[in-house]
PDB file of C-alpha atoms in Angstrom:
ATOM      1  CA  MET A   1       0.000   0.000   0.000  1.00 55.00           C
ATOM      2  CA  GLY A   2       1.419   3.425  -0.993  1.00 62.00           C
ATOM      3  CA  ARG A   3       2.199   6.007   1.670  1.00 57.00           C
ATOM      4  CA  ALA A   4      -0.316   8.553   0.358  1.00 57.00           C
ATOM      5  CA  ARG A   5      -3.083   5.957   0.340  1.00 61.00           C
ATOM      6  CA  ARG A   6      -2.187   4.819   3.861  1.00 63.00           C
ATOM      7  CA  GLU A   7      -2.284   8.431   5.105  1.00 56.00           C
ATOM      8  CA  ARG A   8      -5.654   9.019   3.453  1.00 61.00           C
ATOM      9  CA  GLU A   9      -7.118   5.901   5.036  1.00 64.00           C
ATOM     10  CA  LEU A  10      -5.835   6.912   8.485  1.00 61.00           C
ATOM     11  CA  VAL A  11      -7.465  10.328   8.153  1.00 59.00           C
ATOM     12  CA  LEU A  12     -10.749   8.762   7.064  1.00 60.00           C
ATOM     13  CA  GLU A  13     -10.578   6.272   9.927  1.00 64.00           C
ATOM     14  CA  HIS A  14     -10.045   8.982  12.528  1.00 57.00           C
ATOM     15  CA  LEU A  15     -12.746  11.265  11.149  1.00 58.00           C
ATOM     16  CA  ALA A  16     -15.182   8.350  11.034  1.00 62.00           C
ATOM     17  CA  GLU A  17     -14.402   7.529  14.684  1.00 61.00           C
ATOM     18  CA  LEU A  18     -15.183  11.106  15.678  1.00 57.00           C
ATOM     19  CA  ARG A  19     -18.375  11.151  13.597  1.00 57.00           C
ATOM     20  CA  SER A  20     -19.604   8.061  15.448  1.00 59.00           C
ATOM     21  CA  LEU A  21     -19.657   9.914  18.773  1.00 57.00           C
ATOM     22  CA  PRO A  22     -23.105  10.763  20.147  1.00 58.00           C
ATOM     23  CA  LEU A  23     -23.972  14.423  20.642  1.00 58.00           C
ATOM     24  CA  GLY A  24     -22.261  15.481  23.829  1.00 51.00           C
ATOM     25  CA  GLY A  25     -19.683  12.701  23.553  1.00 53.00           C
ATOM     26  CA  MET A  26     -15.925  13.185  23.599  1.00 52.00           C
ATOM     27  CA  PRO A  27     -13.172  10.963  22.169  1.00 55.00           C
ATOM     28  CA  GLU A  28     -11.765   8.319  24.451  1.00 61.00           C
ATOM     29  CA  PRO A  29      -8.323   9.084  25.963  1.00 61.00           C
ATOM     30  CA  ALA A  30      -6.871   6.120  24.064  1.00 66.00           C
ATOM     31  CA  PHE A  31      -8.004   7.621  20.762  1.00 59.00           C
ATOM     32  CA  ARG A  32      -6.478  11.018  21.595  1.00 54.00           C
ATOM     33  CA  GLU A  33      -3.183   9.439  22.594  1.00 59.00           C
ATOM     34  CA  ARG A  34      -3.068   7.294  19.446  1.00 63.00           C
ATOM     35  CA  LEU A  35      -3.727  10.295  17.201  1.00 55.00           C
ATOM     36  CA  ARG A  36      -1.120  12.381  19.017  1.00 53.00           C
ATOM     37  CA  ALA A  37       1.472   9.623  18.655  1.00 58.00           C
ATOM     38  CA  GLU A  38       0.773   9.257  14.934  1.00 54.00           C
ATOM     39  CA  LEU A  39       1.070  12.986  14.321  1.00 47.00           C
ATOM     40  CA  LEU A  40       4.299  13.276  16.275  1.00 47.00           C
ATOM     41  CA  SER A  41       5.807  10.284  14.498  1.00 53.00           C
ATOM     42  CA  GLY A  42       4.983  11.735  11.094  1.00 49.00           C
ATOM     43  CA  VAL A  43       2.566   8.983  10.082  1.00 48.00           C
ATOM     44  CA  LEU A  44      -0.151  11.496   9.150  1.00 48.00           C
ATOM     45  CA  LEU A  45       2.037  14.444   8.222  1.00 46.00           C
ATOM     46  CA  ASP A  46       4.720  12.614   6.254  1.00 46.00           C
ATOM     47  CA  THR A  47       7.710  14.414   7.719  1.00 43.00           C
ATOM     48  CA  PRO A  48      10.621  11.968   7.613  1.00 46.00           C
ATOM     49  CA  GLU A  49      13.911  13.184   8.974  1.00 48.00           C
ATOM     50  CA  PRO A  50      16.695  11.244   7.248  1.00 48.00           C
ATOM     51  CA  GLN A  51      20.184  11.669   8.662  1.00 51.00           C
ATOM     52  CA  ALA A  52      22.567  13.002   6.042  1.00 49.00           C
ATOM     53  CA  PRO A  53      26.201  11.851   5.946  1.00 51.00           C
ATOM     54  CA  ALA A  54      28.612  14.220   7.648  1.00 51.00           C
ATOM     55  CA  HIS A  55      30.179  15.312   4.328  1.00 54.00           C
ATOM     56  CA  ARG A  56      26.821  16.259   2.799  1.00 53.00           C
ATOM     57  CA  ARG A  57      24.407  19.040   3.527  1.00 54.00           C
ATOM     58  CA  PRO A  58      21.037  17.802   4.760  1.00 51.00           C
ATOM     59  CA  ALA A  59      18.643  17.382   1.865  1.00 50.00           C
ATOM     60  CA  ARG A  60      15.934  20.002   1.713  1.00 50.00           C
ATOM     61  CA  ARG A  61      12.519  18.557   2.386  1.00 51.00           C
ATOM     62  CA  ARG A  62      10.125  18.778  -0.499  1.00 51.00           C
ATOM     63  CA  PRO A  63       7.109  21.029   0.030  1.00 53.00           C
ATOM     64  CA  LEU A  64       4.222  18.976   1.365  1.00 50.00           C
ATOM     65  CA  LEU A  65       1.396  21.432   0.739  1.00 47.00           C
ATOM     66  CA  SER A  66       0.927  20.532  -2.901  1.00 47.00           C
ATOM     67  CA  GLN A  67       0.824  16.812  -2.141  1.00 48.00           C
ATOM     68  CA  LEU A  68      -0.970  16.589   1.176  1.00 52.00           C
ATOM     69  CA  ALA A  69      -3.060  19.770   1.445  1.00 59.00           C
ATOM     70  CA  THR A  70      -6.340  17.963   1.966  1.00 60.00           C
ATOM     71  CA  LEU A  71      -4.846  15.399   4.329  1.00 61.00           C
ATOM     72  CA  GLY A  72      -3.076  18.055   6.351  1.00 60.00           C
ATOM     73  CA  LEU A  73      -6.266  20.076   6.666  1.00 59.00           C
ATOM     74  CA  ALA A  74      -8.189  17.026   7.826  1.00 58.00           C
ATOM     75  CA  ALA A  75      -5.489  16.136  10.371  1.00 57.00           C
ATOM     76  CA  ALA A  76      -5.461  19.689  11.695  1.00 58.00           C
ATOM     77  CA  MET A  77      -9.216  19.581  12.035  1.00 54.00           C
ATOM     78  CA  MET A  78      -9.022  16.375  14.036  1.00 59.00           C
ATOM     79  CA  VAL A  79      -6.418  17.752  16.408  1.00 51.00           C
ATOM     80  CA  SER A  80      -8.122  21.101  16.986  1.00 54.00           C
ATOM     81  CA  SER A  81     -11.802  20.260  16.979  1.00 53.00           C
ATOM     82  CA  PHE A  82     -12.582  17.384  19.330  1.00 61.00           C
ATOM     83  CA  ALA A  83     -15.162  19.551  21.054  1.00 63.00           C
ATOM     84  CA  THR A  84     -16.996  20.319  17.813  1.00 69.00           C
ATOM     85  CA  TYR A  85     -18.604  16.899  17.758  1.00 74.00           C
ATOM     86  CA  GLN A  86     -20.875  17.804  20.630  1.00 77.00           C
ATOM     87  CA  SER A  87     -21.899  21.146  19.092  1.00 87.00           C
ATOM     88  CA  VAL A  88     -25.303  21.939  17.594  1.00 89.00           C
ATOM     89  CA  PRO A  89     -26.470  24.747  15.265  1.00 91.00           C
ATOM     90  CA  GLY A  90     -25.894  28.108  16.913  1.00 90.00           C
ATOM     91  CA  ASP A  91     -22.778  27.017  18.817  1.00 89.00           C
ATOM     92  CA  SER A  92     -19.513  28.788  17.974  1.00 89.00           C
ATOM     93  CA  LEU A  93     -17.793  25.540  16.999  1.00 88.00           C
ATOM     94  CA  TYR A  94     -20.615  24.240  14.824  1.00 91.00           C
ATOM     95  CA  PRO A  95     -19.178  25.575  11.510  1.00 91.00           C
ATOM     96  CA  LEU A  96     -16.009  23.574  12.197  1.00 87.00           C
ATOM     97  CA  LYS A  97     -18.083  20.461  12.745  1.00 89.00           C
ATOM     98  CA  ARG A  98     -19.753  20.952   9.370  1.00 91.00           C
ATOM     99  CA  ALA A  99     -16.390  21.602   7.714  1.00 91.00           C
ATOM    100  CA  ALA A 100     -15.053  18.318   9.101  1.00 87.00           C
ATOM    101  CA  GLU A 101     -18.109  16.500   7.745  1.00 90.00           C
ATOM    102  CA  SER A 102     -17.560  18.060   4.311  1.00 91.00           C
ATOM    103  CA  THR A 103     -13.920  16.969   4.387  1.00 90.00           C
ATOM    104  CA  LEU A 104     -14.959  13.417   5.173  1.00 88.00           C
ATOM    105  CA  VAL A 105     -17.340  13.433   2.184  1.00 90.00           C
ATOM    106  CA  ARG A 106     -14.721  14.894  -0.171  1.00 89.00           C
ATOM    107  CA  LEU A 107     -12.165  12.276   0.850  1.00 89.00           C
ATOM    108  CA  SER A 108     -14.560   9.453   0.017  1.00 88.00           C
ATOM    109  CA  SER A 109     -13.421   7.171  -2.781  1.00 87.00           C
ATOM    110  CA  GLY A 110     -16.598   7.004  -4.878  1.00 91.00           C
ATOM    111  CA  ASP A 111     -20.331   7.665  -5.151  1.00 93.00           C
ATOM    112  CA  ALA A 112     -21.311   4.785  -2.877  1.00 93.00           C
ATOM    113  CA  GLU A 113     -19.049   5.903  -0.042  1.00 93.00           C
ATOM    114  CA  ARG A 114     -19.939   9.562  -0.537  1.00 94.00           C
ATOM    115  CA  GLY A 115     -23.616   8.727  -0.526  1.00 94.00           C
ATOM    116  CA  GLU A 116     -23.331   6.807   2.727  1.00 95.00           C
ATOM    117  CA  ARG A 117     -21.433   9.644   4.385  1.00 94.00           C
ATOM    118  CA  GLU A 118     -24.036  12.179   3.254  1.00 96.00           C
ATOM    119  CA  LEU A 119     -26.721   9.972   4.749  1.00 96.00           C
ATOM    120  CA  ASP A 120     -24.679   9.901   7.962  1.00 95.00           C
ATOM    121  CA  SER A 121     -24.804  13.707   7.887  1.00 95.00           C
ATOM    122  CA  ALA A 122     -28.579  13.584   7.464  1.00 96.00           C
ATOM    123  CA  LYS A 123     -28.835  11.348  10.532  1.00 96.00           C
ATOM    124  CA  THR A 124     -26.729  13.825  12.494  1.00 95.00           C
ATOM    125  CA  ARG A 125     -28.996  16.702  11.424  1.00 96.00           C
ATOM    126  CA  ALA A 126     -32.051  14.772  12.662  1.00 96.00           C
ATOM    127  CA  LYS A 127     -30.439  14.304  16.072  1.00 94.00           C
ATOM    128  CA  GLU A 128     -29.530  17.989  16.153  1.00 94.00           C
ATOM    129  CA  VAL A 129     -33.147  18.954  15.469  1.00 95.00           C
ATOM    130  CA  ALA A 130     -34.245  16.845  18.435  1.00 92.00           C
ATOM    131  CA  THR A 131     -31.612  18.552  20.609  1.00 92.00           C
ATOM    132  CA  LEU A 132     -32.606  22.042  19.421  1.00 93.00           C
ATOM    133  CA  LEU A 133     -36.252  21.400  20.243  1.00 91.00           C
ATOM    134  CA  GLY A 134     -35.237  20.837  23.849  1.00 81.00           C
ATOM    135  CA  SER A 135     -33.447  24.190  23.930  1.00 80.00           C
ATOM    136  CA  ALA A 136     -34.954  27.618  24.468  1.00 72.00           C
ATOM    137  CA  GLU A 137     -32.712  28.978  21.707  1.00 71.00           C
ATOM    138  CA  GLY A 138     -33.801  26.525  18.990  1.00 73.00           C
ATOM    139  CA  GLY A 139     -36.197  28.775  17.094  1.00 80.00           C
ATOM    140  CA  PRO A 140     -35.285  29.424  13.435  1.00 85.00           C
ATOM    141  CA  LEU A 141     -32.321  27.059  13.651  1.00 93.00           C
ATOM    142  CA  VAL A 142     -34.754  24.132  13.600  1.00 94.00           C
ATOM    143  CA  GLY A 143     -36.102  25.011  10.157  1.00 93.00           C
ATOM    144  CA  ARG A 144     -32.601  25.531   8.767  1.00 94.00           C
ATOM    145  CA  THR A 145     -31.405  22.205  10.164  1.00 96.00           C
ATOM    146  CA  LEU A 146     -34.436  20.394   8.735  1.00 96.00           C
ATOM    147  CA  LYS A 147     -33.570  21.887   5.339  1.00 96.00           C
ATOM    148  CA  ASP A 148     -29.940  20.751   5.613  1.00 96.00           C
ATOM    149  CA  MET A 149     -31.155  17.285   6.631  1.00 97.00           C
ATOM    150  CA  GLU A 150     -33.304  16.992   3.514  1.00 97.00           C
ATOM    151  CA  GLU A 151     -30.561  18.265   1.203  1.00 97.00           C
ATOM    152  CA  SER A 152     -28.053  15.744   2.588  1.00 96.00           C
ATOM    153  CA  THR A 153     -30.627  12.975   2.305  1.00 97.00           C
ATOM    154  CA  ARG A 154     -31.530  13.701  -1.317  1.00 96.00           C
ATOM    155  CA  SER A 155     -27.885  14.055  -2.347  1.00 96.00           C
ATOM    156  CA  GLY A 156     -26.866  10.884  -0.520  1.00 96.00           C
ATOM    157  CA  ILE A 157     -29.751   8.842  -1.942  1.00 96.00           C
ATOM    158  CA  SER A 158     -28.989  10.078  -5.462  1.00 95.00           C
ATOM    159  CA  ARG A 159     -25.332   9.064  -5.205  1.00 94.00           C
ATOM    160  CA  LEU A 160     -26.099   5.700  -3.642  1.00 93.00           C
ATOM    161  CA  GLU A 161     -28.753   4.871  -6.232  1.00 92.00           C
ATOM    162  CA  ARG A 162     -26.274   5.592  -9.039  1.00 92.00           C
ATOM    163  CA  ALA A 163     -23.590   3.431  -7.484  1.00 93.00           C
ATOM    164  CA  GLU A 164     -25.741   0.643  -6.017  1.00 90.00           C
ATOM    165  CA  PRO A 165     -29.219   0.492  -7.572  1.00 86.00           C
ATOM    166  CA  ARG A 166     -31.798  -1.022  -5.182  1.00 84.00           C
ATOM    167  CA  SER A 167     -29.277  -0.930  -2.354  1.00 88.00           C
ATOM    168  CA  PRO A 168     -30.751  -2.244   0.931  1.00 91.00           C
ATOM    169  CA  LYS A 169     -28.806   0.521   2.680  1.00 93.00           C
ATOM    170  CA  ILE A 170     -31.368   3.022   1.399  1.00 93.00           C
ATOM    171  CA  LYS A 171     -34.303   1.257   3.002  1.00 92.00           C
ATOM    172  CA  THR A 172     -32.372   0.781   6.235  1.00 94.00           C
ATOM    173  CA  PHE A 173     -31.559   4.489   6.336  1.00 95.00           C
ATOM    174  CA  ALA A 174     -35.172   5.485   5.675  1.00 94.00           C
ATOM    175  CA  ARG A 175     -36.542   3.207   8.400  1.00 93.00           C
ATOM    176  CA  ASP A 176     -33.991   4.432  10.945  1.00 95.00           C
ATOM    177  CA  GLN A 177     -34.566   8.072  10.038  1.00 95.00           C
ATOM    178  CA  LYS A 178     -38.344   7.768  10.440  1.00 94.00           C
ATOM    179  CA  LYS A 179     -37.798   6.567  14.003  1.00 94.00           C
ATOM    180  CA  VAL A 180     -35.910   9.783  14.810  1.00 95.00           C
ATOM    181  CA  VAL A 181     -38.001  12.320  12.890  1.00 96.00           C
ATOM    182  CA  GLY A 182     -41.463  10.902  13.575  1.00 95.00           C
ATOM    183  CA  PRO A 183     -41.486  11.421  17.358  1.00 94.00           C
ATOM    184  CA  ILE A 184     -40.517  15.105  17.120  1.00 94.00           C
ATOM    185  CA  LEU A 185     -43.446  16.147  14.904  1.00 95.00           C
ATOM    186  CA  LYS A 186     -45.623  17.171  17.814  1.00 93.00           C
ATOM    187  CA  GLN A 187     -42.965  19.649  18.986  1.00 93.00           C
ATOM    188  CA  LEU A 188     -42.758  21.566  15.680  1.00 94.00           C
ATOM    189  CA  ASP A 189     -44.563  24.734  14.707  1.00 92.00           C
ATOM    190  CA  ASP A 190     -46.669  24.875  11.533  1.00 92.00           C
ATOM    191  CA  SER A 191     -43.883  25.740   9.065  1.00 91.00           C
ATOM    192  CA  GLN A 192     -41.459  23.267  10.615  1.00 94.00           C
ATOM    193  CA  LEU A 193     -44.151  20.604  10.641  1.00 95.00           C
ATOM    194  CA  ALA A 194     -44.742  21.071   6.914  1.00 95.00           C
ATOM    195  CA  GLN A 195     -40.999  20.616   6.296  1.00 95.00           C
ATOM    196  CA  ALA A 196     -40.780  17.485   8.423  1.00 96.00           C
ATOM    197  CA  GLU A 197     -43.915  15.896   6.972  1.00 96.00           C
ATOM    198  CA  GLY A 198     -42.681  16.542   3.433  1.00 96.00           C
ATOM    199  CA  TYR A 199     -39.412  14.888   4.377  1.00 96.00           C
ATOM    200  CA  LEU A 200     -41.177  11.867   5.860  1.00 96.00           C
ATOM    201  CA  ASP A 201     -43.290  11.551   2.712  1.00 95.00           C
ATOM    202  CA  TYR A 202     -40.090  11.484   0.662  1.00 95.00           C
ATOM    203  CA  ILE A 203     -38.315   8.818   2.707  1.00 94.00           C
ATOM    204  CA  GLU A 204     -41.549   6.807   2.985  1.00 90.00           C
ATOM    205  CA  GLY A 205     -41.247   6.264  -0.756  1.00 88.00           C
ATOM    206  CA  LEU A 206     -37.782   4.815  -0.231  1.00 86.00           C
ATOM    207  CA  VAL A 207     -39.130   1.928   1.833  1.00 78.00           C
ATOM    208  CA  ALA A 208     -42.126   1.176  -0.376  1.00 64.00           C
ATOM    209  CA  PRO A 209     -42.220  -2.326  -1.912  1.00 63.00           C
ATOM    210  CA  ASP A 210     -40.447  -2.584  -5.282  1.00 56.00           C
TER     211      ASP A 210
END
């Protein structure tokens, strides 16, 4: 396996581990220590330090930005934004959380993987809506988050259908998502309710018999 591919897979692995945390969760100490050790050793940042013979000048390191810009950005995000994974819309760190999600999607290897990660984002948005409804500051953020949830769902379904027609993952997603969105309907105002019901109508069609 090439070094660049190994680095990419490590970044994806770490981002996926962070994405799996529940809202309010923090990475385990073992995960933080493992990531720190990898960064310091150069595994993720590709910074070897060969020892030059005494009669030669040390070789100048080649610029890494052109080769590993995306990977470096993702690694920096992981190091600096552990706390973002418990944030919800309206929090100061929330934009960083969304940026990390976008990076994870962009680093995906194809439509199937991208589609699944976009559906993961849609699941996260549904959980955020439920959290916002329990907050006095939810307000207009609920409608915006519902909109983002639908956009991620439609994009993810479109990609997954192109890559894996009739994929059972689509039905599984729709069933799971209904269990999260359905119970919050009674807490929504009229405009939010219309959004959520339209969304449920859409995903209901995804679980209909072929």
